[in-house]
CSV table of C-alpha atoms and ligand atoms in Angstrom, one decimal:
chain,number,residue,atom,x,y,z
A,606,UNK,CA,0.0,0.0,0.0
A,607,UNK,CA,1.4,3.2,-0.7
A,608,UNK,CA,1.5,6.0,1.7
A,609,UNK,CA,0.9,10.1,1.0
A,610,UNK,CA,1.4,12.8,3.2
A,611,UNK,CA,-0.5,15.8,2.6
A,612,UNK,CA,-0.4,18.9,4.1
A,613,UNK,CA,-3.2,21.4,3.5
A,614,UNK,CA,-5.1,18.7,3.4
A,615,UNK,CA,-8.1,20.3,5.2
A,616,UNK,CA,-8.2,23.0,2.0
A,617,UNK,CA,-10.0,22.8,-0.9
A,618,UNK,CA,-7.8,20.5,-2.9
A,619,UNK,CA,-6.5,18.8,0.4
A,620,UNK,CA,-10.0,17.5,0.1
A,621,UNK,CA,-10.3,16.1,-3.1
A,622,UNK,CA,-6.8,14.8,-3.8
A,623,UNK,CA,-7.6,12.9,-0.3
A,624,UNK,CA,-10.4,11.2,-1.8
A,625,UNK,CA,-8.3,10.7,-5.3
A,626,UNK,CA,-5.9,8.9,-3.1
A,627,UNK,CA,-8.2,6.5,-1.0
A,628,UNK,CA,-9.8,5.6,-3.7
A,629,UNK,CA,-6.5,4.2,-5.1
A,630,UNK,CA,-5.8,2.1,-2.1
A,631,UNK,CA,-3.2,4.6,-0.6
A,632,UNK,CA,-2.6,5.1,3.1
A,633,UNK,CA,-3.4,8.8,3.7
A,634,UNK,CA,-1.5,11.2,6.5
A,635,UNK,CA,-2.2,15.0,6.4
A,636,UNK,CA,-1.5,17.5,8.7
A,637,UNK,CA,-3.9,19.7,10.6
A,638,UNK,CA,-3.9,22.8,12.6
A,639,UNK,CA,-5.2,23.3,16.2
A,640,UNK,CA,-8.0,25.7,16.2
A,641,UNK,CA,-10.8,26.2,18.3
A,642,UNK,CA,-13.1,25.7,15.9
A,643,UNK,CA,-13.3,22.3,14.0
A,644,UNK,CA,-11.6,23.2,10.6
A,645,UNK,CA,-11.8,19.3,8.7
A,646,UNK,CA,-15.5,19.6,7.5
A,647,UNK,CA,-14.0,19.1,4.1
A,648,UNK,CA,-13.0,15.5,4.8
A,649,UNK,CA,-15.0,14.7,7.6
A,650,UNK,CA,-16.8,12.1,5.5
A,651,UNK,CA,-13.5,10.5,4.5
A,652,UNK,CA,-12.6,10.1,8.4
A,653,UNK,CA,-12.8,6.4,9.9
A,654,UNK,CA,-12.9,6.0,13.6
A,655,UNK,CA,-9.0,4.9,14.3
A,656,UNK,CA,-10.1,1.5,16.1
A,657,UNK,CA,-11.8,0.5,12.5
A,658,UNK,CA,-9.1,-1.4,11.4
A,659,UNK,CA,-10.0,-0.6,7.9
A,660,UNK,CA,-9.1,3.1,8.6
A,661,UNK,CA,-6.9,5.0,6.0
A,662,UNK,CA,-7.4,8.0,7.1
A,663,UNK,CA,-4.6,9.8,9.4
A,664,UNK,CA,-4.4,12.9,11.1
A,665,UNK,CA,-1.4,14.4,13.0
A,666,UNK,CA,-1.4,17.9,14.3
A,667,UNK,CA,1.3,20.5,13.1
A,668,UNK,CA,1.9,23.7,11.5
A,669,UNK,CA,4.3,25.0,8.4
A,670,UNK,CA,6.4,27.0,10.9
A,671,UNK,CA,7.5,24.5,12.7
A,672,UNK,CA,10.5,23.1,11.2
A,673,UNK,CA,11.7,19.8,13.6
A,674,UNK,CA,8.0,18.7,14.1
A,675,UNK,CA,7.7,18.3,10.2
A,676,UNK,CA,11.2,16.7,10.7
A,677,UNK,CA,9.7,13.6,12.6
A,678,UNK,CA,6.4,13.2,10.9
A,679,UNK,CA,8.1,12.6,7.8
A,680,UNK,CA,10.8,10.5,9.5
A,681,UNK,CA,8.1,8.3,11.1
A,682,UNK,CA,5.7,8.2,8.4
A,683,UNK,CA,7.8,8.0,5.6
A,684,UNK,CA,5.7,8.5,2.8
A,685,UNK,CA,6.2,7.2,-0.7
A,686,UNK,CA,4.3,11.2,-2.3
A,687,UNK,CA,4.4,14.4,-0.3
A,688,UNK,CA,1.7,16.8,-1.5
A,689,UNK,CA,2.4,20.1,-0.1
A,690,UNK,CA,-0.8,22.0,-0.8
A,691,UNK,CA,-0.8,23.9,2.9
A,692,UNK,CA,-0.1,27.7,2.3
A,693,UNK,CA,-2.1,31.0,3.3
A,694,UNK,CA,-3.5,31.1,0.1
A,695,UNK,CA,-5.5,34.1,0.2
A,696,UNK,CA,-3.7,36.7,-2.6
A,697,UNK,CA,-5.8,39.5,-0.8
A,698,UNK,CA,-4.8,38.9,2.7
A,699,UNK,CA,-1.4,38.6,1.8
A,700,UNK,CA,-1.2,42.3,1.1
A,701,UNK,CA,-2.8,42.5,5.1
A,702,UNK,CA,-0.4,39.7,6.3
A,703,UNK,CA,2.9,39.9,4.2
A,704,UNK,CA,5.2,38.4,6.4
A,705,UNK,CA,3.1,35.6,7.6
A,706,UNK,CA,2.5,34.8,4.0
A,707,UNK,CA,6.4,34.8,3.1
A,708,UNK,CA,6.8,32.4,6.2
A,709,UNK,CA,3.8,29.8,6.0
A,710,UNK,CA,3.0,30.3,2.0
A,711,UNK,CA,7.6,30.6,1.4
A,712,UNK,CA,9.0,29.2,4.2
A,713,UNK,CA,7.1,26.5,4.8
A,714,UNK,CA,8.1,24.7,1.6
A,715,UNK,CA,12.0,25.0,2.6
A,716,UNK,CA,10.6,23.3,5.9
A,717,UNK,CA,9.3,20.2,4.0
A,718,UNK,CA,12.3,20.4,1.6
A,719,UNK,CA,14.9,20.6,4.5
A,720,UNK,CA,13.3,17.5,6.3
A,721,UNK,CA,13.2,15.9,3.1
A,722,UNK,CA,16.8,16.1,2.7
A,723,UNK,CA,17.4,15.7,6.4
A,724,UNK,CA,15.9,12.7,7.1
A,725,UNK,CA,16.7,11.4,3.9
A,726,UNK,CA,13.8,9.3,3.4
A,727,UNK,CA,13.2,8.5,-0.5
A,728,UNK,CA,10.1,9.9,-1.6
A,729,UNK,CA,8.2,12.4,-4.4
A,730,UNK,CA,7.3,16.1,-3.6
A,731,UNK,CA,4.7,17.9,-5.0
A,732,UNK,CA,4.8,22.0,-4.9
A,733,UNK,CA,1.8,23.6,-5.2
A,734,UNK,CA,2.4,26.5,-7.7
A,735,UNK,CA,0.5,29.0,-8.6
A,736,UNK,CA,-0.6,30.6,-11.9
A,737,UNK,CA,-0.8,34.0,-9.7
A,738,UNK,CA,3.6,33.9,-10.1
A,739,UNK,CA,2.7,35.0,-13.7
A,740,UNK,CA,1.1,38.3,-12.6
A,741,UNK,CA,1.8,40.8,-15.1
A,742,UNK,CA,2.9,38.5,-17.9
A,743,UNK,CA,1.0,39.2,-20.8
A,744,UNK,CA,-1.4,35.9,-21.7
A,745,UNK,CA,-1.2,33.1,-22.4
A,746,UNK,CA,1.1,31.8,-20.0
A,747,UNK,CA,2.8,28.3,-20.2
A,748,UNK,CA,6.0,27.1,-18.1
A,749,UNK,CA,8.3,29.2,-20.6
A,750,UNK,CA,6.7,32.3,-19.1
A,751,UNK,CA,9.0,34.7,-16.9
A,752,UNK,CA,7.6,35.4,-13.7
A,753,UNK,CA,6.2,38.7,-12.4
A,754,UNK,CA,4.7,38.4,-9.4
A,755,UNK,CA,2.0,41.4,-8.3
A,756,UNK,CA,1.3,39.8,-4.4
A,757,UNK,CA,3.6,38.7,-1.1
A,758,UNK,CA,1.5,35.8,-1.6
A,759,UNK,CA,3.0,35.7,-5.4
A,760,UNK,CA,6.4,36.5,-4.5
A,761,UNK,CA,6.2,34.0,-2.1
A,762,UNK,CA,5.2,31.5,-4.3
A,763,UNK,CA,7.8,32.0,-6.7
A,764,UNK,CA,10.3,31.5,-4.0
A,765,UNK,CA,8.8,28.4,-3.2
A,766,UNK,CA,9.0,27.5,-6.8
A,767,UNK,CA,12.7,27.8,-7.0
A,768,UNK,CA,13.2,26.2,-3.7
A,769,UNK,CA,11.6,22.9,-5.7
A,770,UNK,CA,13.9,23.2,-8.5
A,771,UNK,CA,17.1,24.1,-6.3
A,772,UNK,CA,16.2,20.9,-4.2
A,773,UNK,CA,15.6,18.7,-7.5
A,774,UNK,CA,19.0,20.1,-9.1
A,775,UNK,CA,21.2,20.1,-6.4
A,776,UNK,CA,20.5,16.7,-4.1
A,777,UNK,CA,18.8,14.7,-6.6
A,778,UNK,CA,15.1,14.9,-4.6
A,779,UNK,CA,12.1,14.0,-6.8
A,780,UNK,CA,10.1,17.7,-6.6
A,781,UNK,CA,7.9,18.8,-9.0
A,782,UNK,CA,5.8,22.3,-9.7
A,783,UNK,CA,2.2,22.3,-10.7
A,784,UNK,CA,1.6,25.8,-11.9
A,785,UNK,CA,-2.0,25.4,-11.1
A,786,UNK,CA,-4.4,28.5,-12.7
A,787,UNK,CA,-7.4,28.9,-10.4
A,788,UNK,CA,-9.8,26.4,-9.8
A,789,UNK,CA,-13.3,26.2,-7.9
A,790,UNK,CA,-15.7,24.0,-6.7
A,791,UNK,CA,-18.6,23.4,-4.1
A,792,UNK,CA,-15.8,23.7,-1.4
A,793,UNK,CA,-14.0,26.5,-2.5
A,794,UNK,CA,-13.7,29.1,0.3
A,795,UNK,CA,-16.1,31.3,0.3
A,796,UNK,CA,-14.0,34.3,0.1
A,797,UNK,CA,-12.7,33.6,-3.0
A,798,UNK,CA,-14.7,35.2,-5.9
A,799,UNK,CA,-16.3,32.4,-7.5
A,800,UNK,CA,-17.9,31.1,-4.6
A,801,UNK,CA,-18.9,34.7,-2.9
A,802,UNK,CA,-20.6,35.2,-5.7
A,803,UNK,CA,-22.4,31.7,-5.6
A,804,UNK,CA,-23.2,32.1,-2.1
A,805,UNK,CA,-24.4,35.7,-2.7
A,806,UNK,CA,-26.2,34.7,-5.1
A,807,UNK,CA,-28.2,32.0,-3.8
A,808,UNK,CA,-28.8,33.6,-0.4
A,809,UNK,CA,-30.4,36.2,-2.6
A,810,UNK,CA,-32.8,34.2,-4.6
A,811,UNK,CA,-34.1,32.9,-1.5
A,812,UNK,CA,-34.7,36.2,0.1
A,813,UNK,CA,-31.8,36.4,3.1
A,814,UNK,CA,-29.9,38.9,0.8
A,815,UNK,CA,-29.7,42.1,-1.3
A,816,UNK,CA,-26.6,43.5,-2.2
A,817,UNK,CA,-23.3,42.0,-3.2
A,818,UNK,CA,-20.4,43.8,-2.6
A,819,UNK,CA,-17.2,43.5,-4.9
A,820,UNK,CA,-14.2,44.9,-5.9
A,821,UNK,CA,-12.2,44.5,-9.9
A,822,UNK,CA,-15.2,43.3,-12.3
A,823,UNK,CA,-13.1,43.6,-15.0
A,824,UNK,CA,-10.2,40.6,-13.6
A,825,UNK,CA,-9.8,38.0,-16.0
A,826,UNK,CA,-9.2,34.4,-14.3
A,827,UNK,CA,-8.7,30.8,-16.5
A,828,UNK,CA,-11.2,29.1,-13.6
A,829,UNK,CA,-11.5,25.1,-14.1
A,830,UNK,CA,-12.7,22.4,-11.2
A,831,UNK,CA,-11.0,21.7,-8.6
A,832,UNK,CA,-12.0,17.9,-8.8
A,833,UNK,CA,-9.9,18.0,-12.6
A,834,UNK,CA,-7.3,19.2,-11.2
A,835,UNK,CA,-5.7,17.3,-8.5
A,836,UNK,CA,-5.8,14.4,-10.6
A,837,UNK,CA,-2.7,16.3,-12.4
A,838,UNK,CA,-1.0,16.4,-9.3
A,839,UNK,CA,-1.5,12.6,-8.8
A,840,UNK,CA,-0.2,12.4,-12.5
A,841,UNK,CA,2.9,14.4,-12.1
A,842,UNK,CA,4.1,12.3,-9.0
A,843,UNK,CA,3.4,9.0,-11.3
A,844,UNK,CA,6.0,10.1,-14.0
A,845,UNK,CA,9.8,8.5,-14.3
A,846,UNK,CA,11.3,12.4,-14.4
A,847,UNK,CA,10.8,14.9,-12.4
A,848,UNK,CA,9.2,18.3,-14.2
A,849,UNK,CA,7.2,21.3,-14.0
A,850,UNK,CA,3.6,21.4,-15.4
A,851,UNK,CA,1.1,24.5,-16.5
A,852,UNK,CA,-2.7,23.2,-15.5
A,853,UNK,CA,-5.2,25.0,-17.0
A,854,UNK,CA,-8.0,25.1,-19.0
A,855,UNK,CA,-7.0,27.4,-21.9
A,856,UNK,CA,-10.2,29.7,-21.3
A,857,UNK,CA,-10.7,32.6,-19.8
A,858,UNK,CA,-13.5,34.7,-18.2
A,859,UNK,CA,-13.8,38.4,-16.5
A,860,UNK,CA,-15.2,38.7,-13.0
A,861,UNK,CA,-18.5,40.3,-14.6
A,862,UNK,CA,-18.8,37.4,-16.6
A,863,UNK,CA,-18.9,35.3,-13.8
A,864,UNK,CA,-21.1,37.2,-11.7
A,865,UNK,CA,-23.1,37.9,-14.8
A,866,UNK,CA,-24.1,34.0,-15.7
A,867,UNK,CA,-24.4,33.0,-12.0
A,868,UNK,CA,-27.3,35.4,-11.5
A,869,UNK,CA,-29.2,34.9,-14.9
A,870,UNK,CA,-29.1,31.0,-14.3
A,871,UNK,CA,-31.1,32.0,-11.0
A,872,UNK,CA,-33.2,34.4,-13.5
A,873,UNK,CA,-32.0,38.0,-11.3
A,874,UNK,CA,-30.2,40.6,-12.7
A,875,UNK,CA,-27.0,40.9,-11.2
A,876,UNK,CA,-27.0,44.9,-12.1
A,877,UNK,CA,-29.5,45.1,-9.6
A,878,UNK,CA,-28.0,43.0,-6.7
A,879,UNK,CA,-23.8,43.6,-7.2
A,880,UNK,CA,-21.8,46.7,-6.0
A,881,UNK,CA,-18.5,47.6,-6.2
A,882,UNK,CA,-16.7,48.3,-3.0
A,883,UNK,CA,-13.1,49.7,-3.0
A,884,UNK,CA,-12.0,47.6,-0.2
A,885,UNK,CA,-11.8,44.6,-2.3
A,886,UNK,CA,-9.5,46.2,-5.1
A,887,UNK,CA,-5.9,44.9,-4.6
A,888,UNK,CA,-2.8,47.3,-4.2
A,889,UNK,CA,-1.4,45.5,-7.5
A,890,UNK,CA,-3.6,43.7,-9.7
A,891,UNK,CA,-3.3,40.2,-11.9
A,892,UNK,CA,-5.2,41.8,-14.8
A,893,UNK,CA,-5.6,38.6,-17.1
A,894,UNK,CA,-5.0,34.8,-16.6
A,895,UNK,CA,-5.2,32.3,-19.4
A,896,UNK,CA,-2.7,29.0,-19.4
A,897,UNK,CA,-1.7,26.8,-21.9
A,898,UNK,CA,-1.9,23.7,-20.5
A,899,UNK,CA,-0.3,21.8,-24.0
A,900,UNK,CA,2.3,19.9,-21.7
A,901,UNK,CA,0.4,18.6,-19.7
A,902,UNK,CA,-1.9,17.3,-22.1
A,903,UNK,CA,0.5,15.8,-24.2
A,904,UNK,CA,3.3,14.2,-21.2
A,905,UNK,CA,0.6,13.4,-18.5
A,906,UNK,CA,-2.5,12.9,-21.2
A,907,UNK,CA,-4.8,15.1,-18.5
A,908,UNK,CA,-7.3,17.5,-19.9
A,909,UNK,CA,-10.4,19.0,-17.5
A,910,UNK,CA,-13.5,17.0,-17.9
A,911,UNK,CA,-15.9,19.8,-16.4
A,912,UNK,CA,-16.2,23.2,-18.5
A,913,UNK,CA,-17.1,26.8,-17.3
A,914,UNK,CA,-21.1,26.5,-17.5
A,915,UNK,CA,-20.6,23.0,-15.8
A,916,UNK,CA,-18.8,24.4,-12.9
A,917,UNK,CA,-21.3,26.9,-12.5
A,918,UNK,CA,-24.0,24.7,-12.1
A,919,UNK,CA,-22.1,22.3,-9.8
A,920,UNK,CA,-21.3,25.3,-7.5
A,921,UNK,CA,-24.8,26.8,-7.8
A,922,UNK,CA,-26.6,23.3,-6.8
A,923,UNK,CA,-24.7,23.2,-3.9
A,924,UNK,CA,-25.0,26.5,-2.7
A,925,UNK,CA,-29.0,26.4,-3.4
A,926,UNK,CA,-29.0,23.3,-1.2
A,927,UNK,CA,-26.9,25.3,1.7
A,928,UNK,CA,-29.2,28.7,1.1
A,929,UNK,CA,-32.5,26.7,1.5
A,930,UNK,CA,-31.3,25.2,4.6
A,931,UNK,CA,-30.2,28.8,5.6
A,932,UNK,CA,-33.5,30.1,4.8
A,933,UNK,CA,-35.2,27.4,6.6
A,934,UNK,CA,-33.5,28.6,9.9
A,935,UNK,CA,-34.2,31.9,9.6
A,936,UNK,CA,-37.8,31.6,9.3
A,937,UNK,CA,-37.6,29.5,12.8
A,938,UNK,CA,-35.4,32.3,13.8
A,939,UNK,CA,-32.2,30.8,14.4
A,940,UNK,CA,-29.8,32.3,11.4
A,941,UNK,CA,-28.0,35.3,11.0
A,942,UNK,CA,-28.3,36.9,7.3
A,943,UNK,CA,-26.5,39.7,5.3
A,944,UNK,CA,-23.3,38.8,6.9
A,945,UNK,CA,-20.4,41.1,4.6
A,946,UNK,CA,-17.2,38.8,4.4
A,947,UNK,CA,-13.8,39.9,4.5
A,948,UNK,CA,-12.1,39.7,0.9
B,1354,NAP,P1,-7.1,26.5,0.8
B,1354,NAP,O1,-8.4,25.9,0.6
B,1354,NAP,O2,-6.9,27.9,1.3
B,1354,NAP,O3,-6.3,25.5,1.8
B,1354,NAP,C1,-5.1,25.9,2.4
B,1354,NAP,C2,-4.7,24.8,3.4
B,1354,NAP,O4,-3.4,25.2,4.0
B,1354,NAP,C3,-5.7,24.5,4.5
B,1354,NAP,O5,-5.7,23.2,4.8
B,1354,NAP,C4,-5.1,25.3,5.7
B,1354,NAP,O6,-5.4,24.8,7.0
B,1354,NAP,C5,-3.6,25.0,5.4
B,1354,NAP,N1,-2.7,25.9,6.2
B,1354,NAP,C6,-2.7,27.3,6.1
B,1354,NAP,N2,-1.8,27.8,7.0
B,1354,NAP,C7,-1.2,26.7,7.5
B,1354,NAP,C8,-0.1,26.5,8.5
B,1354,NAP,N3,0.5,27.6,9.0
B,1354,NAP,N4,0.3,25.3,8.8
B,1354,NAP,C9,-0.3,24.2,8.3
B,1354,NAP,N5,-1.3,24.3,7.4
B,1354,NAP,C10,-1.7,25.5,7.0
B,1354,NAP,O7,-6.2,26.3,-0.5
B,1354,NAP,P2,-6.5,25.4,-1.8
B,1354,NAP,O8,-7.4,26.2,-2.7
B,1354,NAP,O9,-6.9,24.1,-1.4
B,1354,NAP,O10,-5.1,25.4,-2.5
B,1354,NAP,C11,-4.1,24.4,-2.2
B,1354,NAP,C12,-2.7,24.9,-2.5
B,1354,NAP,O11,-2.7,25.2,-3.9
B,1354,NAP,C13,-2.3,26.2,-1.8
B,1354,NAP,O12,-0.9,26.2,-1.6
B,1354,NAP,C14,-2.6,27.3,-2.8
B,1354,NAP,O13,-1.8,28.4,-2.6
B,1354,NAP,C15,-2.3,26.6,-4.1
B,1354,NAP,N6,-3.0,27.0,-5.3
B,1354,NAP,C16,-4.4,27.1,-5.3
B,1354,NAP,C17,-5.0,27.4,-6.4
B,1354,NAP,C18,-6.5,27.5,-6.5
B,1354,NAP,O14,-7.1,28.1,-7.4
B,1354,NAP,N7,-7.2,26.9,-5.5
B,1354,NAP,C19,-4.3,27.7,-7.6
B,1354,NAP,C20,-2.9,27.6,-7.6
B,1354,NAP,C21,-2.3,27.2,-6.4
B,1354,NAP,P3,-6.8,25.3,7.7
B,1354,NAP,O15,-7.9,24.6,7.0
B,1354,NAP,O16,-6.6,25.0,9.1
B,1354,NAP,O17,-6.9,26.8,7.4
B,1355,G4F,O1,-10.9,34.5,-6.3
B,1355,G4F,P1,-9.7,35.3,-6.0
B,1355,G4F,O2,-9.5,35.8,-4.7
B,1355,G4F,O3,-8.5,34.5,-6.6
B,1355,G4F,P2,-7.0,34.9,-7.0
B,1355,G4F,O4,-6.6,36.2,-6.4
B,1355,G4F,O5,-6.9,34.7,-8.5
B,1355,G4F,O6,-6.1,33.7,-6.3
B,1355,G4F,C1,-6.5,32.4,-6.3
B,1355,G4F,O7,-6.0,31.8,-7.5
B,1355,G4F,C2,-4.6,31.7,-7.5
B,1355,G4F,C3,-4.2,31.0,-8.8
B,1355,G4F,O8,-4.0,32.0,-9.8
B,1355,G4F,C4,-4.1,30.9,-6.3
B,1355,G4F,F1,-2.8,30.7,-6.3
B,1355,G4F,C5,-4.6,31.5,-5.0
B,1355,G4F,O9,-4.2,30.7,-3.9
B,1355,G4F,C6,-6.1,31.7,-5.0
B,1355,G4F,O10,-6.6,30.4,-5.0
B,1355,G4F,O11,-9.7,36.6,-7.0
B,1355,G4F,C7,-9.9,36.4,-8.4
B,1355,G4F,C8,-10.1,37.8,-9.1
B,1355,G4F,C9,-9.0,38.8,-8.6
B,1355,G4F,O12,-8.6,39.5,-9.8
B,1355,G4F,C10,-9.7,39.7,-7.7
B,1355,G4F,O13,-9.3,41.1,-7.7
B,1355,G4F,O14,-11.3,38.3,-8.6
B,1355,G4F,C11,-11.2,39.7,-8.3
B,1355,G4F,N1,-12.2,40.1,-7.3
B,1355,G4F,C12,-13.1,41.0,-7.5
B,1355,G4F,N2,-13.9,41.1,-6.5
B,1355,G4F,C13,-12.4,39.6,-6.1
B,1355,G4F,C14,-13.4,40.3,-5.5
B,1355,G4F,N3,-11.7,38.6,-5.4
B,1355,G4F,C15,-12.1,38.4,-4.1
B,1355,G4F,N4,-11.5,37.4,-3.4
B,1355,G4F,N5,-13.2,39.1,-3.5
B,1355,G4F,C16,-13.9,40.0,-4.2
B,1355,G4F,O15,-14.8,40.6,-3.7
């Protein structure tokens, strides 16, 4: 049985690639974060009680700044694929928290690198790179693109990028990037645009809602589904050679586009309902993302199975679901409504 260790795995693609990786027979570990609240409701139904004996699942408690703790998981777990997904992901907040960012988002993929080499356990790492390092590149970008990041949370990531490479070139580790461009689902954060808008959106079909509050309309993002794409990671670790891989869908869509179709599939005008609110514009912006994802298809044969419209609808059924259940409590008095979210 082959064993993973994830970190992020409580995140959006933590999620998914978890269940990718169960499903293939694999022994799962992923690291988690104390909080006072319960943050794993994105694999709480992958979670076996640890007396089941058929339990895969594994949880150990850590954090990305904290360099000899990392050191012994991977020294007594020893995994055969590291997928190092945990970062503050949030391009935003990184402009609010830039050093943070350069330490969990930066830093933290030296930590896993150094205990890599350390403990000198023979395995595959997985970075998880970001189309956002493009920034002001002119579209579309592929892995031939020069870098110029717009964010700390960019910047960071490109350090994290070479970090992979250095590791790879100089001591021999198997590390590969996936420039990932964004992608959405069901279980994307809700303060990322797609899924404010869906949850906006929703809450104000079924009444608990008015406005929606935004900031650049005009951004253009390549957005595919989450679900596609961690199946590229999987493929990446799978190959003989270690390399770097642009994941994409080759389309892109503005912000107003977005908003646009989400509120006309749930027959409202989304003139009427969305705002624009200065607080959500960024000091420096990503104007336009579009990837060519070519390498990929033709070295790891992945393509995205869901499109644009299809993602839409998979994000808007779910959020339906959650706002009915929303509305149902507020008619019994129990929920709170109109609540503004940061970002
Ligand atoms: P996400 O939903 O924001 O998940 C981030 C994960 O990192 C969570 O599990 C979070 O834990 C964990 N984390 C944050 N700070 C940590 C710390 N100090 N120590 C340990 N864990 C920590 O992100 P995602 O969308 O799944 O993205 C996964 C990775 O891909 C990230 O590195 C992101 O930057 C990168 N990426 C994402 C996209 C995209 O479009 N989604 C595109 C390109 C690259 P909590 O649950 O406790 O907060
Ligand atoms: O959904 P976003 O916050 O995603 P962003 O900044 O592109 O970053 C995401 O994708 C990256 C890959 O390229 C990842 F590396 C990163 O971890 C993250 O997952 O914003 C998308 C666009 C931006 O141009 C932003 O300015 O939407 C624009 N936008 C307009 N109004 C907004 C809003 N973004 C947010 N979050 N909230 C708004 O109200």
């Amino acid at each position: 049985m082959k064993k993973a260790f994830l970190t992020g795995i409580t995140g959006q693609d933590g999620s998914y690639l978890t269940e990718l990786l169960l499903g293939k027979g694999y022994e799962v570990h992923g690291l988690i974060r104390r909080s006072s609240t319960f943050n794993t409701d994105r694999i709480d139904h992958l979670y076996r009680d640890l007396h089941d004996p058929k339990a895969r699942l594994f949880l150990h408690y850590g954090d990305l700044s904290v360099s000899g703790q990392l050191m012994d998981l991977l020294h007594s777990i020893s995994p055969d694929e590291i997928y190092h997904l945990g970062a503050q992901s949030h391009v935003r907040v990184s402009f609010d928290m830039p050093e943070y960012t350069g330490d969990i988002t930066g830093l933290g993929t030296l930590r896993i690198l150094e205990a890599i080499r350390k403990t000198g356990i023979k395995t595959k790492f997985y970075q998880a790179s970001s189309s956002e390092m493009f920034g002001a590149a002119p579209p579309p970008q592929s892995e031939k693109t020069i870098f110029q990041p717009r964010s700390p949370y960019a910047a960071a990531k490109v350090y994290a990028y070479h970090l992979a490479q250095n590791y790879r070139d100089a001591y021999g580790i198997f590390a590969v990037n996936g420039i990932l461009f964004n992608h959405e689902s069901p279980r994307r954060g809700e303060t990322f645009v797609t899924r404010k808008i869906t949850r906006a959106a929703t809450q104000i079909k079924m009444g608990l809602k008015e406005k929606l509050y935004l900031g650049n309309l005009d951004a253009k993002r390549d957005w595919g589904y989450a679900g596609d794409f961690v199946e590229a990671m999987w493929l990446m670790l799978q190959q003989e050679k270690p390399d770097d891989f642009v994941i994409a869908t080759g389309e892109t869509h503005s912000v107003r586009d977005f908003a646009e179709k989400v509120f006309s599939r749930l027959d409202l005008d989304y003139q009427k309902h969305v705002a624009v609110d200065p607080r959500y514009f960024r000091p420096t912006e990503v104007d336009v993302l579009l990837g060519d994802p070519s390498k990929a298809k033709k070295i790891l044969q992945w393509q995205p199975k869901v499109n644009f419209d299809q993602l839409i609808d998979m994000m808007l059924a779910a959020d339906l679901e959650i706002a009915r259940k929303e509305k149902t409590l507020f008619d019994a008095g129990f929920a709170r409504t109109n609540s503004e979210r940061f970002s």
